[in-house]
């Protein structure tokens, strides 16, 4: 699964704390919890979480992406490590402080049990959130994201390899099949041996500009079925495509 940015809990914000800790608890004096929450929110905001979405941020796309692009993206994500650790500490400080405060309030008969319970809940929520953002948890998620991106790239390469094999098969057979082709059965020949290569060639242009000139000619016949009006027109078209196929053959031999 793609890396999911752990959302910062609203319950661990100063605004929520001030609103829910209770009127009597407020009158008991400063607790320091609100300030710790402010620090945690700031620490969370300092992390560039998008860097962990390797599939999105790695350089390149499609067949132009490389393993090195993925590795470089992972290295960039790991640079966020110190910020993750700072966030981890900030959240753990809330957990400990809220737990200690609950114990202090429990011994104060003036503080309602509801406020004590709330402080304990905050400690538990901080503990739960801390698990989500510790470096160990984030590293595991990053490793999973890296593998998924790598697997996706391998799958794409495999799919393109099959297409390229099919393209070479089309081009290798083209001259022989063209000699057997007839105007009467043009549609069948077009569907297999003209349209077929026409679906693969444009995917290669970006990384193999040397075949662009051949594609510019081929696409005039492959992009849309246009049955020749007569035998002379058919013969001319076949002659053009045979010439292009011969030119393409050595160019795509090792793609």
Short mmCIF file of N, CA, C and O in Angstrom, two decimals, residues 133-195:
data_model
loop_
_atom_site.label_atom_id
_atom_site.label_comp_id
_atom_site.label_asym_id
_atom_site.label_seq_id
_atom_site.Cartn_x
_atom_site.Cartn_y
_atom_site.Cartn_z
N UNK A 133 4.43 7.21 14.73
CA UNK A 133 5.43 8.11 14.16
C UNK A 133 6.86 7.85 14.66
O UNK A 133 7.75 8.66 14.41
N UNK A 134 7.07 6.74 15.36
CA UNK A 134 8.44 6.42 15.75
C UNK A 134 9.24 6.09 14.49
O UNK A 134 8.69 5.67 13.47
N UNK A 135 10.55 6.25 14.55
CA UNK A 135 11.39 6.03 13.38
C UNK A 135 11.29 4.59 12.91
O UNK A 135 11.34 4.31 11.71
N UNK A 136 11.13 3.66 13.86
CA UNK A 136 11.00 2.26 13.48
C UNK A 136 9.77 2.00 12.63
O UNK A 136 9.84 1.34 11.59
N UNK A 137 8.63 2.56 13.06
CA UNK A 137 7.39 2.39 12.31
C UNK A 137 7.47 3.06 10.94
O UNK A 137 7.07 2.49 9.92
N UNK A 138 8.01 4.27 10.92
CA UNK A 138 8.14 5.01 9.67
C UNK A 138 9.11 4.29 8.73
O UNK A 138 8.87 4.21 7.51
N UNK A 139 10.19 3.75 9.27
CA UNK A 139 11.17 3.04 8.44
C UNK A 139 10.55 1.81 7.80
O UNK A 139 10.81 1.50 6.63
N UNK A 140 9.72 1.09 8.57
CA UNK A 140 9.05 -0.09 8.02
C UNK A 140 8.10 0.31 6.89
O UNK A 140 8.03 -0.36 5.85
N UNK A 141 7.37 1.40 7.10
CA UNK A 141 6.43 1.88 6.08
C UNK A 141 7.19 2.35 4.83
O UNK A 141 6.76 2.12 3.70
N UNK A 142 8.35 2.98 5.06
CA UNK A 142 9.18 3.45 3.95
C UNK A 142 9.72 2.27 3.15
O UNK A 142 9.74 2.30 1.91
N UNK A 143 10.15 1.23 3.85
CA UNK A 143 10.66 0.04 3.18
C UNK A 143 9.57 -0.61 2.32
O UNK A 143 9.83 -1.06 1.20
N UNK A 144 8.35 -0.64 2.86
CA UNK A 144 7.23 -1.22 2.12
C UNK A 144 6.91 -0.38 0.89
O UNK A 144 6.64 -0.91 -0.19
N UNK A 145 6.97 0.94 1.06
CA UNK A 145 6.71 1.85 -0.06
C UNK A 145 7.78 1.68 -1.14
O UNK A 145 7.48 1.68 -2.34
N UNK A 146 9.03 1.54 -0.73
CA UNK A 146 10.14 1.34 -1.67
C UNK A 146 9.94 0.05 -2.47
O UNK A 146 10.07 0.04 -3.70
N UNK A 147 9.62 -1.03 -1.77
CA UNK A 147 9.43 -2.31 -2.44
C UNK A 147 8.27 -2.26 -3.42
O UNK A 147 8.35 -2.78 -4.54
N UNK A 148 7.18 -1.62 -3.00
CA UNK A 148 6.01 -1.52 -3.89
C UNK A 148 6.35 -0.73 -5.14
O UNK A 148 5.92 -1.08 -6.25
N UNK A 149 7.13 0.34 -4.98
CA UNK A 149 7.53 1.15 -6.13
C UNK A 149 8.46 0.36 -7.04
O UNK A 149 8.34 0.43 -8.28
N UNK A 150 9.37 -0.40 -6.45
CA UNK A 150 10.28 -1.24 -7.23
C UNK A 150 9.52 -2.33 -7.98
O UNK A 150 9.79 -2.58 -9.17
N UNK A 151 8.58 -2.96 -7.30
CA UNK A 151 7.79 -4.03 -7.92
C UNK A 151 6.97 -3.47 -9.09
O UNK A 151 6.83 -4.13 -10.14
N UNK A 152 6.44 -2.27 -8.90
CA UNK A 152 5.66 -1.63 -9.95
C UNK A 152 6.53 -1.35 -11.18
O UNK A 152 6.11 -1.56 -12.32
N UNK A 153 7.77 -0.90 -10.93
CA UNK A 153 8.70 -0.60 -12.02
C UNK A 153 9.08 -1.89 -12.76
O UNK A 153 9.13 -1.92 -13.99
N UNK A 154 9.34 -2.96 -12.00
CA UNK A 154 9.71 -4.25 -12.61
C UNK A 154 8.56 -4.78 -13.47
O UNK A 154 8.78 -5.31 -14.56
N UNK A 155 7.35 -4.64 -12.96
CA UNK A 155 6.17 -5.09 -13.70
C UNK A 155 6.02 -4.31 -15.00
O UNK A 155 5.72 -4.88 -16.05
N UNK A 156 6.26 -2.99 -14.91
CA UNK A 156 6.14 -2.14 -16.10
C UNK A 156 7.18 -2.54 -17.14
O UNK A 156 6.88 -2.64 -18.33
N UNK A 157 8.43 -2.79 -16.68
CA UNK A 157 9.49 -3.20 -17.59
C UNK A 157 9.15 -4.53 -18.26
O UNK A 157 9.41 -4.72 -19.45
N UNK A 158 8.56 -5.43 -17.48
CA UNK A 158 8.19 -6.74 -18.03
C UNK A 158 7.11 -6.60 -19.09
O UNK A 158 7.16 -7.26 -20.14
N UNK A 159 6.15 -5.72 -18.82
CA UNK A 159 5.06 -5.51 -19.78
C UNK A 159 5.58 -4.90 -21.07
O UNK A 159 5.19 -5.30 -22.17
N UNK A 160 6.49 -3.92 -20.92
CA UNK A 160 7.05 -3.28 -22.10
C UNK A 160 7.95 -4.24 -22.87
O UNK A 160 8.03 -4.17 -24.11
N UNK A 161 8.64 -5.12 -22.15
CA UNK A 161 9.50 -6.11 -22.81
C UNK A 161 8.65 -7.01 -23.70
O UNK A 161 9.05 -7.35 -24.83
N UNK A 162 7.46 -7.40 -23.22
CA UNK A 162 6.56 -8.23 -24.01
C UNK A 162 6.09 -7.48 -25.25
O UNK A 162 6.02 -8.04 -26.35
N UNK A 163 5.75 -6.20 -25.04
CA UNK A 163 5.30 -5.39 -26.18
C UNK A 163 6.41 -5.24 -27.21
O UNK A 163 6.16 -5.31 -28.42
N UNK A 164 7.63 -5.02 -26.73
CA UNK A 164 8.75 -4.84 -27.65
C UNK A 164 9.06 -6.14 -28.40
O UNK A 164 9.43 -6.10 -29.58
N UNK A 165 8.91 -7.28 -27.70
CA UNK A 165 9.10 -8.57 -28.37
C UNK A 165 8.06 -8.73 -29.48
O UNK A 165 8.37 -9.21 -30.58
N UNK A 166 6.83 -8.33 -29.17
CA UNK A 166 5.76 -8.44 -30.16
C UNK A 166 6.01 -7.50 -31.33
O UNK A 166 5.77 -7.85 -32.49
N UNK A 167 6.52 -6.31 -31.03
CA UNK A 167 6.84 -5.35 -32.09
C UNK A 167 7.89 -5.92 -33.02
O UNK A 167 7.75 -5.84 -34.26
N UNK A 168 8.96 -6.50 -32.45
CA UNK A 168 10.00 -7.09 -33.29
C UNK A 168 9.44 -8.23 -34.16
O UNK A 168 9.82 -8.38 -35.32
N UNK A 169 8.52 -8.99 -33.57
CA UNK A 169 7.89 -10.07 -34.33
C UNK A 169 7.10 -9.51 -35.51
O UNK A 169 7.18 -10.03 -36.63
N UNK A 170 6.34 -8.44 -35.26
CA UNK A 170 5.57 -7.79 -36.33
C UNK A 170 6.48 -7.31 -37.45
O UNK A 170 6.23 -7.56 -38.63
N UNK A 171 7.52 -6.60 -37.06
CA UNK A 171 8.42 -6.00 -38.06
C UNK A 171 9.20 -7.06 -38.82
O UNK A 171 9.41 -6.95 -40.03
N UNK A 172 9.62 -8.13 -38.12
CA UNK A 172 10.35 -9.22 -38.78
C UNK A 172 9.48 -9.89 -39.84
O UNK A 172 9.97 -10.29 -40.91
N UNK A 173 8.19 -10.04 -39.55
CA UNK A 173 7.29 -10.73 -40.46
C UNK A 173 6.69 -9.81 -41.53
O UNK A 173 6.07 -10.31 -42.48
N UNK A 174 6.85 -8.51 -41.32
CA UNK A 174 6.07 -7.57 -42.12
C UNK A 174 6.24 -7.75 -43.63
O UNK A 174 5.25 -7.84 -44.37
N UNK A 175 7.47 -7.81 -44.10
CA UNK A 175 7.68 -7.90 -45.55
C UNK A 175 7.05 -9.16 -46.13
O UNK A 175 6.39 -9.11 -47.18
N UNK A 176 7.22 -10.27 -45.42
CA UNK A 176 6.65 -11.52 -45.91
C UNK A 176 5.13 -11.49 -45.92
O UNK A 176 4.50 -11.95 -46.88
N UNK A 177 4.55 -10.95 -44.86
CA UNK A 177 3.09 -10.86 -44.78
C UNK A 177 2.54 -9.86 -45.79
O UNK A 177 1.44 -10.04 -46.32
N UNK A 178 3.32 -8.80 -46.04
CA UNK A 178 2.89 -7.77 -47.00
C UNK A 178 2.78 -8.35 -48.40
O UNK A 178 1.90 -7.97 -49.18
N UNK A 179 3.66 -9.30 -48.73
CA UNK A 179 3.63 -9.92 -50.06
C UNK A 179 2.37 -10.75 -50.23
O UNK A 179 1.88 -10.94 -51.36
N UNK A 180 1.84 -11.27 -49.13
CA UNK A 180 0.63 -12.11 -49.20
C UNK A 180 -0.65 -11.28 -49.06
O UNK A 180 -1.75 -11.79 -49.30
N UNK A 181 -0.50 -10.02 -48.63
CA UNK A 181 -1.67 -9.17 -48.37
C UNK A 181 -2.38 -8.81 -49.67
O UNK A 181 -1.76 -8.70 -50.73
N UNK A 182 -3.70 -8.64 -49.57
CA UNK A 182 -4.51 -8.23 -50.73
C UNK A 182 -5.40 -7.08 -50.34
O UNK A 182 -5.72 -6.88 -49.16
N UNK A 183 -5.82 -6.35 -51.33
CA UNK A 183 -6.72 -5.23 -51.09
C UNK A 183 -8.04 -5.72 -50.50
O UNK A 183 -8.62 -5.07 -49.63
N UNK A 184 -8.49 -6.88 -50.96
CA UNK A 184 -9.76 -7.42 -50.50
C UNK A 184 -9.74 -7.74 -49.00
O UNK A 184 -10.76 -7.65 -48.32
N UNK A 185 -8.56 -8.12 -48.49
CA UNK A 185 -8.44 -8.46 -47.07
C UNK A 185 -7.59 -7.43 -46.32
O UNK A 185 -6.93 -7.74 -45.34
N UNK A 186 -7.66 -6.21 -46.79
CA UNK A 186 -6.83 -5.14 -46.22
C UNK A 186 -7.13 -4.93 -44.73
O UNK A 186 -6.21 -4.74 -43.92
N UNK A 187 -8.39 -4.96 -44.37
CA UNK A 187 -8.76 -4.69 -42.97
C UNK A 187 -8.08 -5.65 -42.01
O UNK A 187 -7.56 -5.24 -40.97
N UNK A 188 -8.05 -6.93 -42.35
CA UNK A 188 -7.40 -7.93 -41.49
C UNK A 188 -5.90 -7.67 -41.41
O UNK A 188 -5.31 -7.74 -40.32
N UNK A 189 -5.29 -7.39 -42.55
CA UNK A 189 -3.84 -7.11 -42.57
C UNK A 189 -3.53 -5.86 -41.77
O UNK A 189 -2.57 -5.82 -40.99
N UNK A 190 -4.37 -4.84 -41.93
CA UNK A 190 -4.16 -3.57 -41.20
C UNK A 190 -4.25 -3.80 -39.70
O UNK A 190 -3.40 -3.33 -38.94
N UNK A 191 -5.26 -4.51 -39.25
CA UNK A 191 -5.49 -4.73 -37.82
C UNK A 191 -4.29 -5.40 -37.16
O UNK A 191 -3.91 -5.07 -36.03
N UNK A 192 -3.70 -6.36 -37.85
CA UNK A 192 -2.61 -7.14 -37.26
C UNK A 192 -1.24 -6.50 -37.49
O UNK A 192 -0.49 -6.26 -36.55
N UNK A 193 -0.92 -6.20 -38.73
CA UNK A 193 0.47 -5.84 -39.05
C UNK A 193 0.74 -4.34 -39.24
O UNK A 193 1.90 -3.94 -39.33
N UNK A 194 -0.29 -3.55 -39.29
CA UNK A 194 -0.08 -2.09 -39.37
C UNK A 194 -0.48 -1.45 -38.04
O UNK A 194 0.31 -0.73 -37.43
N UNK A 195 -1.69 -1.76 -37.60
CA UNK A 195 -2.15 -1.22 -36.32
C UNK A 195 -1.34 -1.79 -35.15
O UNK A 195 -1.03 -1.09 -34.18
#
